[in-house]
mmCIF file of N, CA and C in Angstrom:
data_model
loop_
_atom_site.group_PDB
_atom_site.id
_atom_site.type_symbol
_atom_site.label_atom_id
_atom_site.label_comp_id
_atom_site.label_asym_id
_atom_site.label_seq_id
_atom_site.Cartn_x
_atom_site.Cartn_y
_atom_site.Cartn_z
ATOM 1 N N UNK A 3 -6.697 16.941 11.867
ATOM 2 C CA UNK A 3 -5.465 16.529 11.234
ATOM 3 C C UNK A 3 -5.223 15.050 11.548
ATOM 4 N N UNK A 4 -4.490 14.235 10.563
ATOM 5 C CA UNK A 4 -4.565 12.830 10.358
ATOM 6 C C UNK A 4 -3.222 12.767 11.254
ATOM 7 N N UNK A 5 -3.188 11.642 11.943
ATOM 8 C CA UNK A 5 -1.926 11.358 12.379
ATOM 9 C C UNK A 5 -1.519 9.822 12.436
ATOM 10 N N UNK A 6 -0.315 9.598 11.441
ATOM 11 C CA UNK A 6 -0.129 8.310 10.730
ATOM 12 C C UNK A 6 0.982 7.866 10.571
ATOM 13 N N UNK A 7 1.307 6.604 11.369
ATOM 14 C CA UNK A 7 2.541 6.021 11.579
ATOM 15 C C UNK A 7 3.795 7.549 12.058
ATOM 16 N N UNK A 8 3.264 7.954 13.256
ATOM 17 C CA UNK A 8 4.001 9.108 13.807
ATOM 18 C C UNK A 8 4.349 10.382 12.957
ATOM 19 N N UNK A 9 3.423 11.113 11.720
ATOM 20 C CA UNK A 9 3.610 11.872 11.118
ATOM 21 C C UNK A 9 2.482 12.366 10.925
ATOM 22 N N UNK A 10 1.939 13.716 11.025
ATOM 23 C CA UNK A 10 0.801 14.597 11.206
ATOM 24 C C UNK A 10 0.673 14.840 9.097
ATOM 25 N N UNK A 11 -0.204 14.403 8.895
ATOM 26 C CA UNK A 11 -0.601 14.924 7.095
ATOM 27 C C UNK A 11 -1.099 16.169 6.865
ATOM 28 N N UNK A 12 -0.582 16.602 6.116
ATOM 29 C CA UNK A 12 -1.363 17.854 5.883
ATOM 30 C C UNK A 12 -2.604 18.243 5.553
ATOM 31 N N UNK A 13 -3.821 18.952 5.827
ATOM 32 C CA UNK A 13 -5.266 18.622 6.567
ATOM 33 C C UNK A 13 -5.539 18.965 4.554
ATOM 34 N N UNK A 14 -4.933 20.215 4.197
ATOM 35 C CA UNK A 14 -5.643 20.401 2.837
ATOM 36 C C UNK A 14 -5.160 19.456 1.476
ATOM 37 N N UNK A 15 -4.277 18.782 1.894
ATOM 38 C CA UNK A 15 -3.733 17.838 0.708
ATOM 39 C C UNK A 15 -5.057 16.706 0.532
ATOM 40 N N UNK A 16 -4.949 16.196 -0.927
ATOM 41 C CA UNK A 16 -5.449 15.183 -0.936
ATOM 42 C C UNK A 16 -4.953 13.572 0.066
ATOM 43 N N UNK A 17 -5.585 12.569 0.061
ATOM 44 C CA UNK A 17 -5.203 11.747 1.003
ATOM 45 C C UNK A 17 -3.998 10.971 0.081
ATOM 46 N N UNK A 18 -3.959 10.833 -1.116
ATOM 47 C CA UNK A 18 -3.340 9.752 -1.872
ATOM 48 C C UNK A 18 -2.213 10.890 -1.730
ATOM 49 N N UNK A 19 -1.833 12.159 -1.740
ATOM 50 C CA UNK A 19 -0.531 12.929 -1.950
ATOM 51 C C UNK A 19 -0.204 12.864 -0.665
ATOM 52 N N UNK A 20 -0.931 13.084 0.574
ATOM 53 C CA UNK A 20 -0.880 13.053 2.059
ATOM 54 C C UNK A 20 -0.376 11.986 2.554
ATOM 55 N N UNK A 21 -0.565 10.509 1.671
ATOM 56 C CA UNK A 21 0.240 9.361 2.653
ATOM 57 C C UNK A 21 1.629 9.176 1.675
ATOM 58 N N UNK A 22 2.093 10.037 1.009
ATOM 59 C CA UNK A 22 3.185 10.053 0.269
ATOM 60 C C UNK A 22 4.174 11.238 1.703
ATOM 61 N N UNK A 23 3.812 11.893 2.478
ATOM 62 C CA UNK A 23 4.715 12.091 3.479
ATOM 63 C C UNK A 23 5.380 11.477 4.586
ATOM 64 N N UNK A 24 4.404 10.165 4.408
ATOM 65 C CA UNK A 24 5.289 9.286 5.506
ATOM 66 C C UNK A 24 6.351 8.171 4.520
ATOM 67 N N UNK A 25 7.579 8.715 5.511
ATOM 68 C CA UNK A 25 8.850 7.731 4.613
ATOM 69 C C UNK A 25 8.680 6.613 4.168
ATOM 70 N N UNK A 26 9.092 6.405 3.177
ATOM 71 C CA UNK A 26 8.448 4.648 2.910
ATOM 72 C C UNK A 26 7.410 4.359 1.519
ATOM 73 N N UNK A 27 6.497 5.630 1.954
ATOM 74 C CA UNK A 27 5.138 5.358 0.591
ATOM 75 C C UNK A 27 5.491 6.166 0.083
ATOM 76 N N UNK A 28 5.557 6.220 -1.328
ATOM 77 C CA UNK A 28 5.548 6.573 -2.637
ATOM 78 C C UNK A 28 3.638 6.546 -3.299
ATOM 79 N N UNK A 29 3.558 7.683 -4.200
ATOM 80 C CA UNK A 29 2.639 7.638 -5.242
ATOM 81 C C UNK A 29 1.740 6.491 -5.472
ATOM 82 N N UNK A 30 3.022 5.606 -5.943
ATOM 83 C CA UNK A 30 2.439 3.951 -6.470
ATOM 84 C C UNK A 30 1.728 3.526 -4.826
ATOM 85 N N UNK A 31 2.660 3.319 -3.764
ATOM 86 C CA UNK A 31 2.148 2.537 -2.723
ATOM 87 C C UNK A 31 0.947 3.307 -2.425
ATOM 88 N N UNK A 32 1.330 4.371 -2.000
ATOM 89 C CA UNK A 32 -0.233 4.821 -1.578
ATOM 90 C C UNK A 32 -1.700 4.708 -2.314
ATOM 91 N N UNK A 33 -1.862 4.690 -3.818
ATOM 92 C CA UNK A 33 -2.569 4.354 -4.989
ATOM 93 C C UNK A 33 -2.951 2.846 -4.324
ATOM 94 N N UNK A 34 -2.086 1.488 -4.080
ATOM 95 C CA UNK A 34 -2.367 0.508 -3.831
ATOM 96 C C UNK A 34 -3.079 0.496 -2.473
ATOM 97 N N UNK A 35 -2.448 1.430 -1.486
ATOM 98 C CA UNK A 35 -3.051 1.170 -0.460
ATOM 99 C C UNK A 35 -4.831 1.708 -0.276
ATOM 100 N N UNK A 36 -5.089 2.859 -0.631
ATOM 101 C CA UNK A 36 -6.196 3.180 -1.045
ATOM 102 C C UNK A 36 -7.195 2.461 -1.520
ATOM 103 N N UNK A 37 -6.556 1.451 -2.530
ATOM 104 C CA UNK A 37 -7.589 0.807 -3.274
ATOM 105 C C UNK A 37 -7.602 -0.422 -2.244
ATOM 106 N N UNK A 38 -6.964 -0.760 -1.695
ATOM 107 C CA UNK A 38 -7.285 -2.187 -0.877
ATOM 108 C C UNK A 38 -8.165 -1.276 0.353
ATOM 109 N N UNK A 39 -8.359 0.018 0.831
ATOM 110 C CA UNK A 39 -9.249 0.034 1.854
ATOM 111 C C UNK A 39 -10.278 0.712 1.246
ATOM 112 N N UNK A 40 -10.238 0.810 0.008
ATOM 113 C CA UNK A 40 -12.047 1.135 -0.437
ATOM 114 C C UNK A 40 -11.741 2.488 0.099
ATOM 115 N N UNK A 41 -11.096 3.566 0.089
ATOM 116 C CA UNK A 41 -10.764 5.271 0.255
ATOM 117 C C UNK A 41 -10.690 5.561 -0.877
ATOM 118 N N UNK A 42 -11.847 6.946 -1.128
ATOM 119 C CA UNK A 42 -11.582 8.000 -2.231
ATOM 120 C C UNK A 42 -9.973 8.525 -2.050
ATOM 121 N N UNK A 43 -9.258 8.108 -3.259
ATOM 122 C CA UNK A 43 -7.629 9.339 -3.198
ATOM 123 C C UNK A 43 -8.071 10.346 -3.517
ATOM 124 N N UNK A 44 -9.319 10.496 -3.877
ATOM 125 C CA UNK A 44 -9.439 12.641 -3.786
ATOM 126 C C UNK A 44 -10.060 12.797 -2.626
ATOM 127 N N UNK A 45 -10.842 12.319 -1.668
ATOM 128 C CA UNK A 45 -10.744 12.502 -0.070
ATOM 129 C C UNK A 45 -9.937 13.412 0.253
ATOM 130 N N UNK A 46 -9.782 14.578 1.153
ATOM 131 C CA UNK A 46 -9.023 15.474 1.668
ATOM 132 C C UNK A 46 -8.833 14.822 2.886
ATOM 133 N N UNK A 47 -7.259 15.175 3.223
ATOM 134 C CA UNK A 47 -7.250 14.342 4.670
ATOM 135 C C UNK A 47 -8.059 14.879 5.419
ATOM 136 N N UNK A 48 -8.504 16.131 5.796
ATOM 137 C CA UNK A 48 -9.170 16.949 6.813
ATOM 138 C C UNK A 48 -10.736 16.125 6.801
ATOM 139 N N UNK A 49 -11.241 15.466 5.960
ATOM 140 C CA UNK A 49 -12.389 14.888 5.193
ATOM 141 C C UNK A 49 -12.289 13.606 5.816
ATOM 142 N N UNK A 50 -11.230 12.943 6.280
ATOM 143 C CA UNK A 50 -11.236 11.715 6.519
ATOM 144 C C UNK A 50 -12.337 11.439 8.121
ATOM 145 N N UNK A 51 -12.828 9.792 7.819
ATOM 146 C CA UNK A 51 -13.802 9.695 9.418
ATOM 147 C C UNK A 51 -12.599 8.949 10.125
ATOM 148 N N UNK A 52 -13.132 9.125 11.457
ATOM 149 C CA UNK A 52 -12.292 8.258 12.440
ATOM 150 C C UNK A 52 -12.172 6.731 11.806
ATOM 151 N N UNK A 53 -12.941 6.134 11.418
ATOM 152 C CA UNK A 53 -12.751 4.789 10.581
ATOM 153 C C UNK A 53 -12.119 4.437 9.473
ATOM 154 N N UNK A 54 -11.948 5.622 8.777
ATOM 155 C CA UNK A 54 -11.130 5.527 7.600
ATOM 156 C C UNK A 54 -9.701 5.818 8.104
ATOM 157 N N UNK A 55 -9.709 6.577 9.411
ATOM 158 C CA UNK A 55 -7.969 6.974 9.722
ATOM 159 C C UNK A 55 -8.261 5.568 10.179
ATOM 160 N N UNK A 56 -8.682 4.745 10.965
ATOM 161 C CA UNK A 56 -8.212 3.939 12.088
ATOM 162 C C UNK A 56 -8.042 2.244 10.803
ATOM 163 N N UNK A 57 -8.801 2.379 9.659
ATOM 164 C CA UNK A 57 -8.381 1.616 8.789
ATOM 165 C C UNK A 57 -6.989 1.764 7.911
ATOM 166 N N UNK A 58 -6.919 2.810 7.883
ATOM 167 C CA UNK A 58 -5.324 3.355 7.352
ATOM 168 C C UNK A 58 -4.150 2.523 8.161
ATOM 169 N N UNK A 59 -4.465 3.168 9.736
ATOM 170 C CA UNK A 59 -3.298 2.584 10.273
ATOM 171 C C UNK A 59 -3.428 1.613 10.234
ATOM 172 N N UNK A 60 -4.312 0.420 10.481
ATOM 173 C CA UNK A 60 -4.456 -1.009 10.390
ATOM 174 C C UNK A 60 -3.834 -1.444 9.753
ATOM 175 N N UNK A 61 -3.521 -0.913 7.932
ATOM 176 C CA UNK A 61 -3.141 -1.468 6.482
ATOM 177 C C UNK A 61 -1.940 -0.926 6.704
ATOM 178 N N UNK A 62 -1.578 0.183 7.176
ATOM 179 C CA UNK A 62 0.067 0.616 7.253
ATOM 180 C C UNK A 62 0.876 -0.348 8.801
ATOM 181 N N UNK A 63 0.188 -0.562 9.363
ATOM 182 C CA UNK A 63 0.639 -1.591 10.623
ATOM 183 C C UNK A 63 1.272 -2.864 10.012
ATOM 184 N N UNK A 64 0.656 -3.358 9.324
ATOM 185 C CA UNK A 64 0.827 -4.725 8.423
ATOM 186 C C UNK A 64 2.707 -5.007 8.392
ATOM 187 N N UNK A 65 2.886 -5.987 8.430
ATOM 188 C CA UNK A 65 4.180 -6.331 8.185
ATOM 189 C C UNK A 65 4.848 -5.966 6.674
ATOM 190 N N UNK A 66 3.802 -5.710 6.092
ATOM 191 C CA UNK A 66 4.372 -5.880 4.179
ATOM 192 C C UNK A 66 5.012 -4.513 3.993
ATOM 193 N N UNK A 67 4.772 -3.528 4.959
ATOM 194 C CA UNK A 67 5.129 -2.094 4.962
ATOM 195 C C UNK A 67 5.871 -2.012 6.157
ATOM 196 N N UNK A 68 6.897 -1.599 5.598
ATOM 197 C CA UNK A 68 8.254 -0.822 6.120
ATOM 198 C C UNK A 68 8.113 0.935 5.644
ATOM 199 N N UNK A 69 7.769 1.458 7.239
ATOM 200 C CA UNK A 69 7.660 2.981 6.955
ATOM 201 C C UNK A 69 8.868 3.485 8.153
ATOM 202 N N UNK A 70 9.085 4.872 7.906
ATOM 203 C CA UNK A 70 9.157 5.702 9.056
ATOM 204 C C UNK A 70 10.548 4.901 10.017
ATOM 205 N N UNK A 71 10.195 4.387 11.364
ATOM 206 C CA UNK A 71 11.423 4.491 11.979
ATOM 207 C C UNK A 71 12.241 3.026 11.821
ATOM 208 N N UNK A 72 10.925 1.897 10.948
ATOM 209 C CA UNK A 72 12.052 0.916 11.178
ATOM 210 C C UNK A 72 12.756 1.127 9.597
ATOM 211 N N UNK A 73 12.238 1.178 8.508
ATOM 212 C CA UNK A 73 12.464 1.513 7.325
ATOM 213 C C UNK A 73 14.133 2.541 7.530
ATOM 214 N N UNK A 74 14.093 3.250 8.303
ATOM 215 C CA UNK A 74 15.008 4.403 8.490
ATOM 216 C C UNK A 74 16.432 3.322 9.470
ATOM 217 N N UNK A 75 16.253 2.791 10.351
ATOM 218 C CA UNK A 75 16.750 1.984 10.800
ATOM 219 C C UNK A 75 17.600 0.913 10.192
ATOM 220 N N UNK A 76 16.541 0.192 9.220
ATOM 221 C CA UNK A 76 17.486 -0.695 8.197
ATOM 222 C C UNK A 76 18.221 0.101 7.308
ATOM 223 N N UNK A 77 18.013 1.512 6.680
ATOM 224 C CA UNK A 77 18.587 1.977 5.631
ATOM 225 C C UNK A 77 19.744 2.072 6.127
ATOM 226 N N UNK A 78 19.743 2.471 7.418
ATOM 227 C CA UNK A 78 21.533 3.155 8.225
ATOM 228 C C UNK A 78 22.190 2.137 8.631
ATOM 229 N N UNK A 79 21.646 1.219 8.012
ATOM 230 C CA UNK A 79 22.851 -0.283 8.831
ATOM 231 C C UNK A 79 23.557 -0.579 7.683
#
């Protein structure tokens, strides 16, 4: 099981529907993000290598993405 920006994906989802559970990415973002790391979106997360998770978080680390707790943070102010 993938574990990404503090949220466990679900192992049988595809990866492009799978990074649509962390707050923040949408359909569209995840589609973009995929294509900038060279990942099949029909990849099953359970399918993913340690390099493809550890490139994920790299591209979701990035400043241009607001996920999860700070995203949640600015919304409540």
């Amino acid at each position: 099981m993938a574990r990404i920006q503090g949220v466990d994906l679900p192992a049988n989802k595809r990866i492009v529907i799978g990074l649509t559970y962390i707050f923040g990415i949408g359909r569209s973002t995840s589609e973009k993000i995929l294509a900038r790391t060279s990942i099949d979106p029909d990849l099953r997360v359970k399918d993913l290598t340690e390099a493809q998770n550890s490139t994920l978080r790299d591209e979701l680390n990035k400043a241009e993405y607001k996920t999860e707790g700070t995203l949640r943070a600015e919304l409540s102010m």
